[in-house]
Tab-separated table of C-alpha atoms and ligand atoms in Angstrom:
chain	number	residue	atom	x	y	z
A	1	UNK	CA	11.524	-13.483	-29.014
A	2	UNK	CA	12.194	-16.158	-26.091
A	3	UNK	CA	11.772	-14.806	-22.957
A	4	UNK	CA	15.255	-14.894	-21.665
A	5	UNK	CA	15.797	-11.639	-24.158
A	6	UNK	CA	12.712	-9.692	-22.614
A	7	UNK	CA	13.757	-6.088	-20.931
A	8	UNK	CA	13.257	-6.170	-17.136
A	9	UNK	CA	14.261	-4.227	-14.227
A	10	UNK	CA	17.847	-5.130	-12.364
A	11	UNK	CA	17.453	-6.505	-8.812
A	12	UNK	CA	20.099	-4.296	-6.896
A	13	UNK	CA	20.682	-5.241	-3.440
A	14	UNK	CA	22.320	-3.276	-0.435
A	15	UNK	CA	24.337	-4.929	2.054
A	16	UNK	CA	26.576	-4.197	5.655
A	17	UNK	CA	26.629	-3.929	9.082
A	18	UNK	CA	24.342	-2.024	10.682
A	19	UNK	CA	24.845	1.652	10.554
A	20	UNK	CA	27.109	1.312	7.443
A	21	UNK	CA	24.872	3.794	5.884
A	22	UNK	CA	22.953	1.326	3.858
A	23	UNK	CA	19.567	2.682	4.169
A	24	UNK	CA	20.648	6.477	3.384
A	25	UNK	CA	22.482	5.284	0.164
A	26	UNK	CA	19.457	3.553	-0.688
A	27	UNK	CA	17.232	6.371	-0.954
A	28	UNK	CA	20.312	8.626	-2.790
A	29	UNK	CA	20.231	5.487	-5.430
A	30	UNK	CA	16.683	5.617	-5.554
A	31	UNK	CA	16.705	9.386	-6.711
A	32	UNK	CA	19.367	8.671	-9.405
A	33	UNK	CA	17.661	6.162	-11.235
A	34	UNK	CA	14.700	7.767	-10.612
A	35	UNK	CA	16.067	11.211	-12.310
A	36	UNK	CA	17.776	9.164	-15.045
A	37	UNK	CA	13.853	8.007	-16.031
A	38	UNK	CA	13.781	4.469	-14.687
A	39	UNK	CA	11.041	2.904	-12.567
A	40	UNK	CA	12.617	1.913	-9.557
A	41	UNK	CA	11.346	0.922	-6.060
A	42	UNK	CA	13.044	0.811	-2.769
A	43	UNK	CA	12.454	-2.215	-0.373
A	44	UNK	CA	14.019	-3.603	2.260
A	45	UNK	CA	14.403	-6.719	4.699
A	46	UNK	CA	13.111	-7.538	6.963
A	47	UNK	CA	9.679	-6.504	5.575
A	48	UNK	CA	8.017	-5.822	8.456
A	49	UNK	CA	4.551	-5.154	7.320
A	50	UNK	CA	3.673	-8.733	6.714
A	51	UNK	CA	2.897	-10.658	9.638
A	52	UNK	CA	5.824	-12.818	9.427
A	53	UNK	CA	7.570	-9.703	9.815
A	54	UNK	CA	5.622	-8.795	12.707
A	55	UNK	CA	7.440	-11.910	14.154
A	56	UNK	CA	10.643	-10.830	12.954
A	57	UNK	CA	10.411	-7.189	14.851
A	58	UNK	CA	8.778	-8.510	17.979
A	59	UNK	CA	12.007	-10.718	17.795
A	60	UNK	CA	14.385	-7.645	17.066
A	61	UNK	CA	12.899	-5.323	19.889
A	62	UNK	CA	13.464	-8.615	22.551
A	63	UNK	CA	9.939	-8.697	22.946
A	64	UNK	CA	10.023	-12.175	21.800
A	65	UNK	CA	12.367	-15.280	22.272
A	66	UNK	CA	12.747	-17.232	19.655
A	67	UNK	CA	15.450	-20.670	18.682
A	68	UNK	CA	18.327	-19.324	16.430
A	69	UNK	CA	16.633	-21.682	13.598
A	70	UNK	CA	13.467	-20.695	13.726
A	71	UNK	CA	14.136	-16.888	13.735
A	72	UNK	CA	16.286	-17.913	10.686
A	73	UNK	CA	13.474	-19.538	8.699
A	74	UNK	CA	11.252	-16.501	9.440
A	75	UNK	CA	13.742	-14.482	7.611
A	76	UNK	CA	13.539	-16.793	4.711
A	77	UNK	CA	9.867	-16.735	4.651
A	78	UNK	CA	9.872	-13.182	4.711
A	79	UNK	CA	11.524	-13.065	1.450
A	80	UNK	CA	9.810	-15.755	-0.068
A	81	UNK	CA	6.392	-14.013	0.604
A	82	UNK	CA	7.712	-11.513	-1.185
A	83	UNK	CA	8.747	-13.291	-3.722
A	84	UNK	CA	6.313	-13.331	-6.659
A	85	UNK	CA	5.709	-9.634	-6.527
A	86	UNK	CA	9.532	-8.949	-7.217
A	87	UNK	CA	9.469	-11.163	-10.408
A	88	UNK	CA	6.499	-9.426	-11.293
A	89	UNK	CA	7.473	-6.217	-10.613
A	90	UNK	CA	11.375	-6.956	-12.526
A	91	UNK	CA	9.299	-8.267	-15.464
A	92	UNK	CA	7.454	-5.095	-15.682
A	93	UNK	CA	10.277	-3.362	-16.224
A	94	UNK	CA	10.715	-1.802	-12.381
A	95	UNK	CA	14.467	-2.274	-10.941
A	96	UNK	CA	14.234	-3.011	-7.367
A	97	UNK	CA	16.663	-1.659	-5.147
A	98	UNK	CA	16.557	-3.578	-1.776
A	99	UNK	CA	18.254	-3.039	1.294
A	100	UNK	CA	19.476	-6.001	2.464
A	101	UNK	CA	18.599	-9.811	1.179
A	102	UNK	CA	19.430	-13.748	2.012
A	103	UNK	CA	23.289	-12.573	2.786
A	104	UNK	CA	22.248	-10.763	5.641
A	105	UNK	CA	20.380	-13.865	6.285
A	106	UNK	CA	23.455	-16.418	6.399
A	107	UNK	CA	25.434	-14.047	7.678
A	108	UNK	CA	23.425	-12.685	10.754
A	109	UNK	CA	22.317	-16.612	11.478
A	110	UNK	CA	26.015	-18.262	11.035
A	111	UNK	CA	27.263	-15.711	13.389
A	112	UNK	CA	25.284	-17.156	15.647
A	113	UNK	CA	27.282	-20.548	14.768
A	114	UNK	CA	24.615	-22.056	12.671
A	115	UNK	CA	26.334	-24.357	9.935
A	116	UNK	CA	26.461	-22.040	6.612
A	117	UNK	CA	24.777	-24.372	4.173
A	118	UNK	CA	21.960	-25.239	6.810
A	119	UNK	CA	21.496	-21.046	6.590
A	120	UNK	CA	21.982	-20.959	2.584
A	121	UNK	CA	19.728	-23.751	1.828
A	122	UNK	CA	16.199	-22.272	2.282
A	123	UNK	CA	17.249	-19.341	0.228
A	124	UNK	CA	17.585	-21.464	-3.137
A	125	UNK	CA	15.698	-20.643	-5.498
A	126	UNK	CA	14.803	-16.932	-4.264
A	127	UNK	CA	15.472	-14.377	-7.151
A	128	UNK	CA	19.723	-14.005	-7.850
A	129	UNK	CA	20.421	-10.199	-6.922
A	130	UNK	CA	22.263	-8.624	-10.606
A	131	UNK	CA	24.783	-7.185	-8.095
A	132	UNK	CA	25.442	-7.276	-4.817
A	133	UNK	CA	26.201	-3.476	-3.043
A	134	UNK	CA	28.908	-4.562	-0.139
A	135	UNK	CA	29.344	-1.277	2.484
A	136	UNK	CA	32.485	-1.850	3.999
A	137	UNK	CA	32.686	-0.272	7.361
A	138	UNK	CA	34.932	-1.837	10.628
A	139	UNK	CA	32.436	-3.050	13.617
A	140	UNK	CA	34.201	-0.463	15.747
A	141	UNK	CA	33.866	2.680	12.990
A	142	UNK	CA	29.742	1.811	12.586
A	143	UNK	CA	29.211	0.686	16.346
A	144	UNK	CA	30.686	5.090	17.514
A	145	UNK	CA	28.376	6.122	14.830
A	146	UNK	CA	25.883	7.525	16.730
A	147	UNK	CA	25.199	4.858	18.666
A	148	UNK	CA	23.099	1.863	17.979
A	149	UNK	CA	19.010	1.713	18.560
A	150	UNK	CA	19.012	-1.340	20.526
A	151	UNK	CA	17.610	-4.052	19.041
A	152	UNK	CA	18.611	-7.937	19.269
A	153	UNK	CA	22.036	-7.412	16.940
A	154	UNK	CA	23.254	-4.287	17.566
A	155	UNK	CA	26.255	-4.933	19.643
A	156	UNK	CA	30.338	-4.589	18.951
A	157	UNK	CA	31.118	-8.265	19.565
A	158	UNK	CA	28.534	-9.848	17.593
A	159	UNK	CA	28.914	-7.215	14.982
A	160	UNK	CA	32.546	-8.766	14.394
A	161	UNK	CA	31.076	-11.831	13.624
A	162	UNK	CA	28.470	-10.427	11.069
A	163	UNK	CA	31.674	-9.136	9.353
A	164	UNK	CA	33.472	-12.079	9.617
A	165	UNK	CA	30.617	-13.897	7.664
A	166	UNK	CA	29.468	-11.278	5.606
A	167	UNK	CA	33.439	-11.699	4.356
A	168	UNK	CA	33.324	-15.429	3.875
A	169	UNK	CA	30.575	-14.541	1.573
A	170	UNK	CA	31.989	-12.138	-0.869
A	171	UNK	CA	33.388	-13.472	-4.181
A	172	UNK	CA	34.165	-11.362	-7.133
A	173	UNK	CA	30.061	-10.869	-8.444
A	174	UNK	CA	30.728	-8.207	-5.178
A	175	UNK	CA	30.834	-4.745	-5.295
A	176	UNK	CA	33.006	-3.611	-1.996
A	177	UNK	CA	32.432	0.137	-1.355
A	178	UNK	CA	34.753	1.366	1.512
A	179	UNK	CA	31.605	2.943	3.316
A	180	UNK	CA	34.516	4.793	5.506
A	181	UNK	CA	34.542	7.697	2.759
A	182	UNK	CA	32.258	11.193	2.418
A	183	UNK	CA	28.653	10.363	1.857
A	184	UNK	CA	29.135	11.907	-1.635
A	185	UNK	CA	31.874	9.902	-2.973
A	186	UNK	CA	29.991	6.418	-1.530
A	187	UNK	CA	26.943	7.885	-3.661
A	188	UNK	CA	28.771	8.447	-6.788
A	189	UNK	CA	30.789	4.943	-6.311
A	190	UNK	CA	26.883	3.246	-5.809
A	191	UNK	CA	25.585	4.986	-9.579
A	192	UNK	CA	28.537	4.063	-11.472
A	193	UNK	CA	28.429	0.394	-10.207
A	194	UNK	CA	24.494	-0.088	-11.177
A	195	UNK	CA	24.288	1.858	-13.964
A	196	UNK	CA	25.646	-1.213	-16.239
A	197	UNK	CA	23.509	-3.473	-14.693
A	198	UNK	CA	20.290	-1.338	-15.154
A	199	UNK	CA	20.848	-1.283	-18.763
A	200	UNK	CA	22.025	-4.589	-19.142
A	201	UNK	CA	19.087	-5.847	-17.574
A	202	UNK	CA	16.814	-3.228	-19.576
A	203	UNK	CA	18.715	-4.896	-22.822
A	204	UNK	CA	17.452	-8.733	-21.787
A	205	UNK	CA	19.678	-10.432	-19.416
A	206	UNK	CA	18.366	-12.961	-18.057
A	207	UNK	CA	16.774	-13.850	-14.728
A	208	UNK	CA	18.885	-16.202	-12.192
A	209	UNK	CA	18.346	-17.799	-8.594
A	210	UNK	CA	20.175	-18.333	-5.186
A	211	UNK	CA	22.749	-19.799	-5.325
A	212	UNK	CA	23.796	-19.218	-8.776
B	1	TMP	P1	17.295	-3.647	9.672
B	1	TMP	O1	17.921	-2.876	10.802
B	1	TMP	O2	17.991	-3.441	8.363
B	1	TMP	O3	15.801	-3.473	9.597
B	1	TMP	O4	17.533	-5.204	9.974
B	1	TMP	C1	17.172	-5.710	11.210
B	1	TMP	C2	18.164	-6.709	11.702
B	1	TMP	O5	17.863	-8.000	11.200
B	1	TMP	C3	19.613	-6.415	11.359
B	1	TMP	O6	20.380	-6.489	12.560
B	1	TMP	C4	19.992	-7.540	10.429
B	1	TMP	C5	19.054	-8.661	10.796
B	1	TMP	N1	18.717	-9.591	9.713
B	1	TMP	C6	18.876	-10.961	9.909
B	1	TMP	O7	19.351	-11.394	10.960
B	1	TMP	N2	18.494	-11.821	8.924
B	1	TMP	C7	17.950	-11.389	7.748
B	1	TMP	O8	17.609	-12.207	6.869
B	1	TMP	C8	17.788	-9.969	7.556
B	1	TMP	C9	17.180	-9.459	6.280
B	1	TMP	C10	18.175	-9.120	8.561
């Protein structure tokens, strides 16, 4: 059979502000598929056990300065040394549920003011996500919920301007989950949305790549 028709495991990804509840839902979604009988892993960006990611969290915690682009690239790398291991581990059959990927990258970096398609372009060619998890929440609803932990990002006004681009991102291929509701209904809204996916992607669709 070609290879385009081989069973693999769907590439899921989680994204929002922060403190829209992404990481929680993760780990709910996680147990799902996981109780349903399919090998699934949890991962998230930044990756911070790699030494780029070192980089990345000195940068988070202000312990380090670094340019806008630079930080930005680091980001990228981060995912692209991670890269082989999640084709691998999609060919294998594992879905990969991952919070947060490249459109935290262009968002977080063009709300800076970086040009979008300077912050898109190192992306290409990075794994294409089967669906794309969107937690809606207002800056000012996530920024009361208790509190931020005070790293590099976590503040009202630049939050705004996450959400701005996060928004200038999402086309239809986006799921938009109003992340304003009872944990429980976001959790049942998150299964129902993968659940095609999974067995599409179980069935043979095919593999695709930023920006597709
Ligand atoms: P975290 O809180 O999910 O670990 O993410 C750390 C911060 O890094 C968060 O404020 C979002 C930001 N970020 C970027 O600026 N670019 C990226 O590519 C990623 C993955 C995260």
């Amino acid at each position: 059979r070609a290879s385009s028709s081989e069973s693999r495991g769907a590439l899921i990804v989680l994204e929002g502000l922060d403190r829209s509840g992404k990481t929680s839902q993760s780990s709910r979604l996680l147990s799902y598929l996981e109780g349903l009988g399919h090998s699934t892993e949890l991962w998230r960006f930044p990756d911070r056990n790699t030494s780029v990611g070192q980089m990345i969290s000195a940068y988070l915690s202000n312990k380090s300065h670094l340019d806008d682009r630079t930080i930005h690239l680091l980001f990228s790398a981060n995912r692209w040394e991670k890269r082989s291991l999640m084709e691998t581990q999609l060919k294998n059959g594992t879905t990969l549920i991952i919070d947060r990927y490249s459109y935290s990258g262009v968002a977080f970096s063009s709300a800076k003011g970086l040009d979008i398609e300077w912050c898109k372009a190192p992306e290409v060619g990075l794994l294409a996500p089967d669906i794309v998890l969107y937690l809606d929440i207002p800056p000012e609803k996530a920024a009361e919920r208790g509190g931020y932990g005070g790293e590099r990002y976590e503040q009202l006004e630049f939050q705004r301007k996450v959400a701005k681009c996060y928004q200038a991102q999402c086309d239809s291929s986006w799921k938009v989950i109003d992340a304003c509701q009872p944990i429980e209904d976001i959790e049942k809204q998150l299964q129902d949305a993968v659940l095609d996916h999974v067995i599409a992607c179980e069935r043979g669709r095919p593999l695709s790549y930023l920006w597709p």
